[in-house]
Coordinates of C-alpha atoms in Angstrom, one line a residue:
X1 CA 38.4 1.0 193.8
X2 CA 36.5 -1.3 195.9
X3 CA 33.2 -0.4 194.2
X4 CA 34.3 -0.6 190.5
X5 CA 35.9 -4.2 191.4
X6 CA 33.0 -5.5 193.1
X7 CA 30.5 -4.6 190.0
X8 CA 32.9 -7.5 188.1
X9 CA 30.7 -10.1 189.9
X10 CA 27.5 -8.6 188.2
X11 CA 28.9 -9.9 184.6
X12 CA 27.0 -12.6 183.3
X13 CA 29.1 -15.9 182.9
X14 CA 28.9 -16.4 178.8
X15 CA 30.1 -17.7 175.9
X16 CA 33.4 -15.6 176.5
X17 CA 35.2 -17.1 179.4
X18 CA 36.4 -20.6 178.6
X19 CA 35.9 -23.6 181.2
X20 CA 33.0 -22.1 182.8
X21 CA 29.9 -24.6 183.1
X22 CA 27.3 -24.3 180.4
X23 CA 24.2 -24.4 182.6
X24 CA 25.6 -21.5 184.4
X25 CA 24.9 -19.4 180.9
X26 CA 21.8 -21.3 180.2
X27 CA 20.6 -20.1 184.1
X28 CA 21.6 -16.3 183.6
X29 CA 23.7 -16.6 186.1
X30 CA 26.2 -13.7 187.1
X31 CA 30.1 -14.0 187.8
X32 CA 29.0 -13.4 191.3
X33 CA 26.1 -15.7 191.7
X34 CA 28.0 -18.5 190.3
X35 CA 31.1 -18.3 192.8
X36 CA 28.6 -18.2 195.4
X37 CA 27.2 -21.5 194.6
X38 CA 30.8 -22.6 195.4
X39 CA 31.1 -25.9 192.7
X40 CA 33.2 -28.3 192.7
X41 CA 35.7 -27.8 190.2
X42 CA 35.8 -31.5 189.1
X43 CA 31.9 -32.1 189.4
X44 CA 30.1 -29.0 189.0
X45 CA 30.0 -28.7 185.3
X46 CA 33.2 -27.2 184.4
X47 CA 34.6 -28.2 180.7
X48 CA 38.3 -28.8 180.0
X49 CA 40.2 -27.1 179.7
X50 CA 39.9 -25.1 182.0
X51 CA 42.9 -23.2 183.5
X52 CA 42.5 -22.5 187.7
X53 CA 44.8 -20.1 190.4
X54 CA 45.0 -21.8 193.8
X55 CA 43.6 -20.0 196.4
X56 CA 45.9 -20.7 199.1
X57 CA 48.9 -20.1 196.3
X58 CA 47.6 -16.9 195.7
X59 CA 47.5 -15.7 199.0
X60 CA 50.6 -17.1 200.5
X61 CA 52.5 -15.3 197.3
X62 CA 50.6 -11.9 198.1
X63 CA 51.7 -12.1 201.2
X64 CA 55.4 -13.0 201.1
X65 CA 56.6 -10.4 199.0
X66 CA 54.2 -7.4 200.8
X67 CA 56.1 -9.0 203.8
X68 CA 59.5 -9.1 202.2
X69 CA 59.1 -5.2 200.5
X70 CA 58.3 -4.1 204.3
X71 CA 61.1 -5.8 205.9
X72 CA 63.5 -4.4 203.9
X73 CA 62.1 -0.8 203.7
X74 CA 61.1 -1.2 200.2
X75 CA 58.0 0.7 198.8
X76 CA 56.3 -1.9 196.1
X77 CA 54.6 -0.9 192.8
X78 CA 54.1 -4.6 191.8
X79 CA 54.4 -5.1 188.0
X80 CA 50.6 -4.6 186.9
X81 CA 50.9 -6.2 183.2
X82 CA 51.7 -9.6 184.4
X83 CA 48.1 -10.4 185.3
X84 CA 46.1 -7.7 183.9
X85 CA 43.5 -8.3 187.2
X86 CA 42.0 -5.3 189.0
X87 CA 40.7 -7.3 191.9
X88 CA 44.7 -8.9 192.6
X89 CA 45.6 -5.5 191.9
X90 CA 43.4 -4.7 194.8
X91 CA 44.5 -7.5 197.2
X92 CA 48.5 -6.2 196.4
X93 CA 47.3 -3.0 197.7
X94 CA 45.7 -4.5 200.5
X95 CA 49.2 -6.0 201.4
X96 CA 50.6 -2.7 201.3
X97 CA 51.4 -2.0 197.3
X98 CA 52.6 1.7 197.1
X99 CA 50.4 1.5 193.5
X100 CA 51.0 -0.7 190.4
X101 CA 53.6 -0.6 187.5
X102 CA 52.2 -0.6 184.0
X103 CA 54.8 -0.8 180.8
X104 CA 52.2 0.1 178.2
X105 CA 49.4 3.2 177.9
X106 CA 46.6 1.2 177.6
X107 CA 47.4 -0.7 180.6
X108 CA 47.2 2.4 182.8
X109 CA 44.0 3.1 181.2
X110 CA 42.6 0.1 182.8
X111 CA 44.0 0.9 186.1
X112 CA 42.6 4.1 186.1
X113 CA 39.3 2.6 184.9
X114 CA 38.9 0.6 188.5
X115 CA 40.4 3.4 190.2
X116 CA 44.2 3.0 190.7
X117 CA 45.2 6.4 192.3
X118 CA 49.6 5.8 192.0
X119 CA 50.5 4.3 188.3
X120 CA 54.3 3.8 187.5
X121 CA 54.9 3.7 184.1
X122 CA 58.2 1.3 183.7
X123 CA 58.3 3.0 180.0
X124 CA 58.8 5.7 177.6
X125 CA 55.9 7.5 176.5
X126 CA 56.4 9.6 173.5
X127 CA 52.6 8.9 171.8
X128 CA 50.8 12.0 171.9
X129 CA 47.3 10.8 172.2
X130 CA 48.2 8.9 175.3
X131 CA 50.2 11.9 176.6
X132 CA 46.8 13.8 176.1
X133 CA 44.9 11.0 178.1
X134 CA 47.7 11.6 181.1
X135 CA 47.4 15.0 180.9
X136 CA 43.5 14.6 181.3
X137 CA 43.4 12.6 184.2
X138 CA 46.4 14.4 186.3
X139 CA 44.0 17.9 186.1
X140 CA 41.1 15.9 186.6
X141 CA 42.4 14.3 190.0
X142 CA 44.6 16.0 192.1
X143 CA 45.5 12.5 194.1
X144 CA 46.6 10.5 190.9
X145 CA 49.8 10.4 190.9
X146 CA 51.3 9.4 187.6
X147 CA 55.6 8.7 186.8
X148 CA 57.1 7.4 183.2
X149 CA 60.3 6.7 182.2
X150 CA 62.6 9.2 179.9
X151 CA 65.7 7.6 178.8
X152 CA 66.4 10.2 175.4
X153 CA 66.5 14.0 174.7
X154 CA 64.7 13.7 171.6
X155 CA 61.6 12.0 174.0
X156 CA 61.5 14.4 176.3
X157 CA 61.1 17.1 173.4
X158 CA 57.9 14.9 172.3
X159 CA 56.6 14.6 175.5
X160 CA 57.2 18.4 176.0
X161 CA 55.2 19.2 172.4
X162 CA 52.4 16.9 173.4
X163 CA 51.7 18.2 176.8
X164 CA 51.9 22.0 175.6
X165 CA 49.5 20.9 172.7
X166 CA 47.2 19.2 175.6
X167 CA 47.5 22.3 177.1
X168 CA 48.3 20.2 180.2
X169 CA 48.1 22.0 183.8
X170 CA 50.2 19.7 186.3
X171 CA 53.5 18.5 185.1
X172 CA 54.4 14.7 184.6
X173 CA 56.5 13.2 186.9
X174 CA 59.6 11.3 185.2
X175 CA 62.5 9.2 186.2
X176 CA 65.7 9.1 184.0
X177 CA 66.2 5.5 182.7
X178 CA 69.4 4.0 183.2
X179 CA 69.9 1.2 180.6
X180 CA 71.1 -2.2 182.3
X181 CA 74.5 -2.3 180.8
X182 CA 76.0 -1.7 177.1
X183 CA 73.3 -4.0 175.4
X184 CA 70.4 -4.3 178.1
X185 CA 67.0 -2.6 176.3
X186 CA 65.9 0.6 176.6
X187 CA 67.8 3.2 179.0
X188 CA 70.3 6.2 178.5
X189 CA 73.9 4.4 178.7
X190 CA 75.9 6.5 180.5
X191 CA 75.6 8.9 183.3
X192 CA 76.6 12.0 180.5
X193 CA 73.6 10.6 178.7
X194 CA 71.5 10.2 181.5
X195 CA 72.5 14.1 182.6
X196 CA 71.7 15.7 179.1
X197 CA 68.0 13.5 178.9
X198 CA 67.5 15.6 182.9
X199 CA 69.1 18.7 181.8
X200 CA 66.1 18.4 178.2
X201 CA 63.5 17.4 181.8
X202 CA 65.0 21.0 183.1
X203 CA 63.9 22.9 180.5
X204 CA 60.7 21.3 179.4
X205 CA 58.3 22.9 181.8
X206 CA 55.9 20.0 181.0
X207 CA 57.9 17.6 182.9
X208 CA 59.1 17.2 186.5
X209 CA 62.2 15.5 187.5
X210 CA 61.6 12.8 190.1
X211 CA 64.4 10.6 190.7
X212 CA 66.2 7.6 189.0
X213 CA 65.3 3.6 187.5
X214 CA 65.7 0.7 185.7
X215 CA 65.4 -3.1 184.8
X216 CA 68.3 -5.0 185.9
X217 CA 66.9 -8.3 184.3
X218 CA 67.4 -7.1 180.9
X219 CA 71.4 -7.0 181.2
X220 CA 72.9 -10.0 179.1
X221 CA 74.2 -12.6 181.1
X222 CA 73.2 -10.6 184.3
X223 CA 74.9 -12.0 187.6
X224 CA 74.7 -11.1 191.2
X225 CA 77.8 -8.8 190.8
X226 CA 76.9 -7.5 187.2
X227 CA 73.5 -6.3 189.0
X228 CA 74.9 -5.2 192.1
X229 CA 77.2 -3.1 190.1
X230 CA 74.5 -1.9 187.9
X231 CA 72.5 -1.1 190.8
X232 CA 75.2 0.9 192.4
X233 CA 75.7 3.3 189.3
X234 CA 71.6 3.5 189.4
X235 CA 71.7 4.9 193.0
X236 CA 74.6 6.8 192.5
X237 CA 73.1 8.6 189.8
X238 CA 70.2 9.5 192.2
X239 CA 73.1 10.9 194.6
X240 CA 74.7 13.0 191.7
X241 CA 71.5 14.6 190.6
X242 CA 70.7 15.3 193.9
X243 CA 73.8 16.7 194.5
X244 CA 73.7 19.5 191.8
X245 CA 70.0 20.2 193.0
X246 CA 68.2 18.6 190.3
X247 CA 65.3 18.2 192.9
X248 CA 65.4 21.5 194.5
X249 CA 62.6 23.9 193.9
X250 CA 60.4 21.6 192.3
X251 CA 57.8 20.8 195.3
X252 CA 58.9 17.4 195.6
X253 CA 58.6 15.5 198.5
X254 CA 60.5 12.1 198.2
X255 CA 63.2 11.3 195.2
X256 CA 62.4 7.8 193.6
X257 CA 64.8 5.2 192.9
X258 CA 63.3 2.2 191.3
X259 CA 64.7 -1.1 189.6
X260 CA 63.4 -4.6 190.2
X261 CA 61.6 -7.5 188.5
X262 CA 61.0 -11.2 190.2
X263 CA 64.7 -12.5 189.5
X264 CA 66.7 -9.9 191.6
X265 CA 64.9 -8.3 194.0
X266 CA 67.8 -9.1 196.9
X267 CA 70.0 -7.6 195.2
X268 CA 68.1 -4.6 195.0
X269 CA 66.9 -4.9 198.6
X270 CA 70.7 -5.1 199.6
X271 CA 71.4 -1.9 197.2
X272 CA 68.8 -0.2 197.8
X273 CA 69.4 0.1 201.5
X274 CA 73.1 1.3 200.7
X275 CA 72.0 4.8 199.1
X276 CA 73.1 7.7 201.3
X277 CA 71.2 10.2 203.1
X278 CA 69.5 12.8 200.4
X279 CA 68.1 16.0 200.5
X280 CA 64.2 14.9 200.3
X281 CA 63.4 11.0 201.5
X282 CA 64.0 8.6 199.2
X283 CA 61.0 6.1 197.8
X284 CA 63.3 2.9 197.3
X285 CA 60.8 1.5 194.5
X286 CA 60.1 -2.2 194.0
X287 CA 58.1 -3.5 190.7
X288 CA 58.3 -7.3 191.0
X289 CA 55.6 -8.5 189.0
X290 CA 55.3 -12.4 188.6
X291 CA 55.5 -13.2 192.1
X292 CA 51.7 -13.1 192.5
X293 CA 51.3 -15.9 191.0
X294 CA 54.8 -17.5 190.2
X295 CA 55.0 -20.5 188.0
X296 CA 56.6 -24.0 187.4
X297 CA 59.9 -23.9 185.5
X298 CA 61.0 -20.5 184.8
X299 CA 60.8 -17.9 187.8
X300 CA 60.7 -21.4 189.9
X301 CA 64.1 -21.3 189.1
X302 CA 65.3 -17.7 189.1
X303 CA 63.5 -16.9 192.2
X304 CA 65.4 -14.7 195.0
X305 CA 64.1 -17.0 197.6
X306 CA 65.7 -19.6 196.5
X307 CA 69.3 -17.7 197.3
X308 CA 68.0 -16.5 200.8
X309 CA 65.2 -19.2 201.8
X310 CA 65.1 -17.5 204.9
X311 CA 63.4 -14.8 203.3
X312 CA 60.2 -17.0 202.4
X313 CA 59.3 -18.8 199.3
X314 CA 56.7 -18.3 196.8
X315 CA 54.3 -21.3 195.4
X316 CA 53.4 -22.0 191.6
X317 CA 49.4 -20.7 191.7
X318 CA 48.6 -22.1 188.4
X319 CA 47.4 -25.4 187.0
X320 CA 45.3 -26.2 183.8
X321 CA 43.0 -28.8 183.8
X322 CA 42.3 -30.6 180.6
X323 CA 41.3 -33.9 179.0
X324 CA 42.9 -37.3 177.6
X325 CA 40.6 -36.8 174.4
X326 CA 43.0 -39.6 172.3
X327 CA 45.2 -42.3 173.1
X328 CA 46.5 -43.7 170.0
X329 CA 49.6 -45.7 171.1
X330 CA 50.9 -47.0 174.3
X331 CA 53.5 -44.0 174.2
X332 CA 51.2 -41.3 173.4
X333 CA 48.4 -39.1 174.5
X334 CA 46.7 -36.1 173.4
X335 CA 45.0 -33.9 175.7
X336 CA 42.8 -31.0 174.2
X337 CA 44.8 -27.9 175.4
X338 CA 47.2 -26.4 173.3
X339 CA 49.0 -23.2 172.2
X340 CA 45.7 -21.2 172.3
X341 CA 45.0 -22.0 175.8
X342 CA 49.2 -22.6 176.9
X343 CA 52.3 -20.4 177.9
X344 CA 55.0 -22.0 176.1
X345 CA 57.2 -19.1 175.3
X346 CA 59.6 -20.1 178.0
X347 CA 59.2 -23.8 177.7
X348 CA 56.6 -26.8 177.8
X349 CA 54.0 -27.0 180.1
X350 CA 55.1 -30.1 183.1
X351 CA 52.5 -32.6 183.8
X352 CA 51.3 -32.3 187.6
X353 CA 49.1 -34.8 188.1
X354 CA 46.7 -36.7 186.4
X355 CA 42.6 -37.2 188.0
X356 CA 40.8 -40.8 187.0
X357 CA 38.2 -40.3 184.7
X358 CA 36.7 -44.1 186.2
X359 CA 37.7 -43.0 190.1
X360 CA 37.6 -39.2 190.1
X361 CA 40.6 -39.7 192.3
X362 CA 43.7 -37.7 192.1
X363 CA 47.3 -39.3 191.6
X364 CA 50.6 -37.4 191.1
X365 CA 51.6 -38.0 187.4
X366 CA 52.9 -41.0 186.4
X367 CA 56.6 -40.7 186.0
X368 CA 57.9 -40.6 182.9
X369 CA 54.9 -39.1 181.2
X370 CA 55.8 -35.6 179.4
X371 CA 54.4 -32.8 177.7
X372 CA 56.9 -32.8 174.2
X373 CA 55.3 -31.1 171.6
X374 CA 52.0 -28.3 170.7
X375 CA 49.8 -28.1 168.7
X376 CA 47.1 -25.3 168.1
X377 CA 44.6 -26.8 170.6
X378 CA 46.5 -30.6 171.6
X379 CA 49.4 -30.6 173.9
X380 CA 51.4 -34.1 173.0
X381 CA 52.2 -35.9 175.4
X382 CA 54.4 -39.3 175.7
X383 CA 54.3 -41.7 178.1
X384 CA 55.9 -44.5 179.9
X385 CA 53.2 -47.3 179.4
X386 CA 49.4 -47.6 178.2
X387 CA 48.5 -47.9 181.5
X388 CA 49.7 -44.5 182.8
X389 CA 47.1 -42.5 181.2
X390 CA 42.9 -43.4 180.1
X391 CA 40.9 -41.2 177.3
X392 CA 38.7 -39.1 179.8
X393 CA 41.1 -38.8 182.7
X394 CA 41.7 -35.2 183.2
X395 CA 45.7 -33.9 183.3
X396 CA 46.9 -30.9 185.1
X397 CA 49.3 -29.1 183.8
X398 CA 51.8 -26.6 185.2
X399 CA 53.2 -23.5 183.3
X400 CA 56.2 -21.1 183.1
X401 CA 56.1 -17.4 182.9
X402 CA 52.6 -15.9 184.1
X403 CA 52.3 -12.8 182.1
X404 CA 51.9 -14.8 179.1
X405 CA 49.2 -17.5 181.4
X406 CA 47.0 -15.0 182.6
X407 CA 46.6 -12.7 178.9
X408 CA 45.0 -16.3 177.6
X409 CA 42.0 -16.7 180.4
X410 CA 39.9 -14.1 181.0
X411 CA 38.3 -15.5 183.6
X412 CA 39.7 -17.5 186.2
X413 CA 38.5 -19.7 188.9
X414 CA 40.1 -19.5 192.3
X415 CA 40.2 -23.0 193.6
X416 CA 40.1 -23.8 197.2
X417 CA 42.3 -27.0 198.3
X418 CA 39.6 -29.3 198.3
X419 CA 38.3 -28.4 194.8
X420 CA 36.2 -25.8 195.3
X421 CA 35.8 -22.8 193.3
X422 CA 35.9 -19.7 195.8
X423 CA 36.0 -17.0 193.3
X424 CA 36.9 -15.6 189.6
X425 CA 39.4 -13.5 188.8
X426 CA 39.0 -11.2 185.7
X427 CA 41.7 -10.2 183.4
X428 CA 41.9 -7.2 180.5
X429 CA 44.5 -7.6 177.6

């Protein structure tokens, strides 16, 4: 993987990656050669807008939940889709990620592209051309170890066709999907449903079953107790399988249990480390994804850290950089960033700070200055007076939910404290 990752600093910086200085194209310069010059983010030629990851964010997040999965005997497959970035996919491994969760096949197609060897598929997978692709690389690589979802009988009799017409060698692993209450998302309902989708995994010799999982965060109105309870049937239903020697005979060598996003991950730590002794060892699976880089507003909020602070704390990684470009009244401003460059699917964006075009000196924002409405490429803002904010001064901007921050930049700098640009991260949605 190392190798594959490393070749992303021999792309040339272009016309594709948004914010990047212009002279850097004009010079022929590489992703790599240009990090290397080490720029200052506010000086060395970058345009607004121009959304950044904080180094020091970054790493501090990376670290606290490898530490927090280790402490509490968790295996981690953080949730891949969220950033879409081979080379933080490599630095979660490097903090001890068992592998990296994909929800979609094209995504695991990427991962297997830079060389991802353990894929959890948080999913079903019924297509039969991506079935065919799975097949493929499981006979290909006896070390890539690949597990999906199954939550229906009916799926598991497409997955069975597809793999027979693949004329696939190894069998898939799958995990029986318990759906996060009555009107949670995808998921068998019951335990009798969840026993005829592994009794269809039984007979399809295509398929191998390997344990028990879920998403707790999709359960409406979710609480500490409604998950904990949840959680509890989840790992109970690991027991009963076990019990009635659903993994016997099968070669296995651990039985996976997996549930967990970024909102309730000590509830499954605390669960999790409840489940009884089993026949085989059990992988207690972890698939927070949004922790790498958290956020302002949303998982902010939601955060497990912010129940046991003891535990750590994550820090928001993000900030977009862009420009007063209009000031029109002495209550408004207009900044050239909008919903082409902005998450706002789980609220406005908050304004962090604000950088003097005149001083080129940074000053939190001025208070009562707010992001209220977006347009295609403004964000509007209003503000408390017409001194607050000068056409030209540069506003940063912090955003809630990351999956849909990262799938808008492809290339992001990596900003040290003092403003300087450290590295590029590359994404692929």
């Amino acid at each position: 993987m190392e190798d594959r990752v490393r070749r992303l600093a021999e792309e040339t910086v272009d016309h594709r990656f948004k914010g990047l200085p212009p002279d850097a194209e004009a010079a022929g310069l590489t992703v790599g050669e240009l990090a290397a010059q080490h720029r200052d983010l506010y000086t060395g030629g970058f345009t607004t807008p121009v959304l950044t990851l904080s180094a020091t964010a970054l790493e501090h997040n990376l670290t606290a939940l490898g530490a927090y999965a280790a402490r509490h005997g968790l295996a981690f497959a953080p949730h891949g889709k969220t950033c879409m970035a081979p080379q933080l996919f490599e630095r979660q491994l490097d903090h001890g990620a068992w592998g990296i969760t994909a929800a979609m096949p094209h995504q695991a197609r990427v991962y297997r592209a830079f060389g991802i060897r353990r894929i959890f598929l948080a999913n079903e997978l019924v297509d039969a051309a991506a079935l065919a692709w799975v097949a493929r690389e499981l006979d290909a690589d006896p070390d890539f170890r690949f597990v999906c979802y199954v939550d229906s009988v009916r799926g598991v009799e497409l997955m069975d066709a597809a793999l027979r017409a693949a004329g696939a060698g190894r069998p898939v692993d799958v995990v029986v999907e318990l759906g996060a209450g009555a009107e949670g998302r995808t998921g068998a309902r019951t335990e009798a449903d969840c026993t005829a989708v592994a009794d269809a995994v039984s007979a399809a010799g295509t398929l191998r079953l390997v344990g028990v999982a879920g998403y707790e965060a999709t359960m409406p109105g979710a609480d500490a107790d409604g998950v904990r309870a949840w959680l509890r049937r989840l790992t109970g239903l690991a027991a009963e399988f076990d019990k009635a020697g659903r993994f016997a005979g099968t070669g296995l060598a651990e039985i996976v249990v997996s549930a967990g996003g970024s909102e309730w991950f000590d509830a499954v730590a605390e669960v999790f480390a409840e489940v009884p002794e089993l026949s085989l060892p059990v992988l207690r699976l972890l698939r927070s994804g949004a922790y790498v880089s958290h956020d302002r507003g949303w998982y902010e909020g939601l955060t497990p850290f912010n129940r046991v602070p003891e535990e750590g704390g994550l820090l928001p990684a993000f900030r977009l950089w862009t420009q007063v470009v209009s000031r029109p009244t002495p209550t408004q401003a207009f900044v050239n960033a909008g919903k082409r460059d902005i998450a706002y699917d789980l609220g406005l964006p908050v304004v962090e700070a604000v950088r003097g075009a005149r001083d080129g000196v940074e000053r939190p924002a001025p208070e009562g200055t707010a992001v209220v409405k977006l347009s295609d490429q403004h964000a509007w803002l209003e503000t408390a007076g017409e001194g607050d904010l000068e056409v030209g001064d540069w506003v940063g901007l912090g955003m809630a939910h990351p999956c849909t921050i990262f799938e808008k930049w492809p290339l992001i700098p990596v900003v040290a404290d003092d403003g300087t640009v450290t590295d590029f991260v590359r994404t692929f949605f």
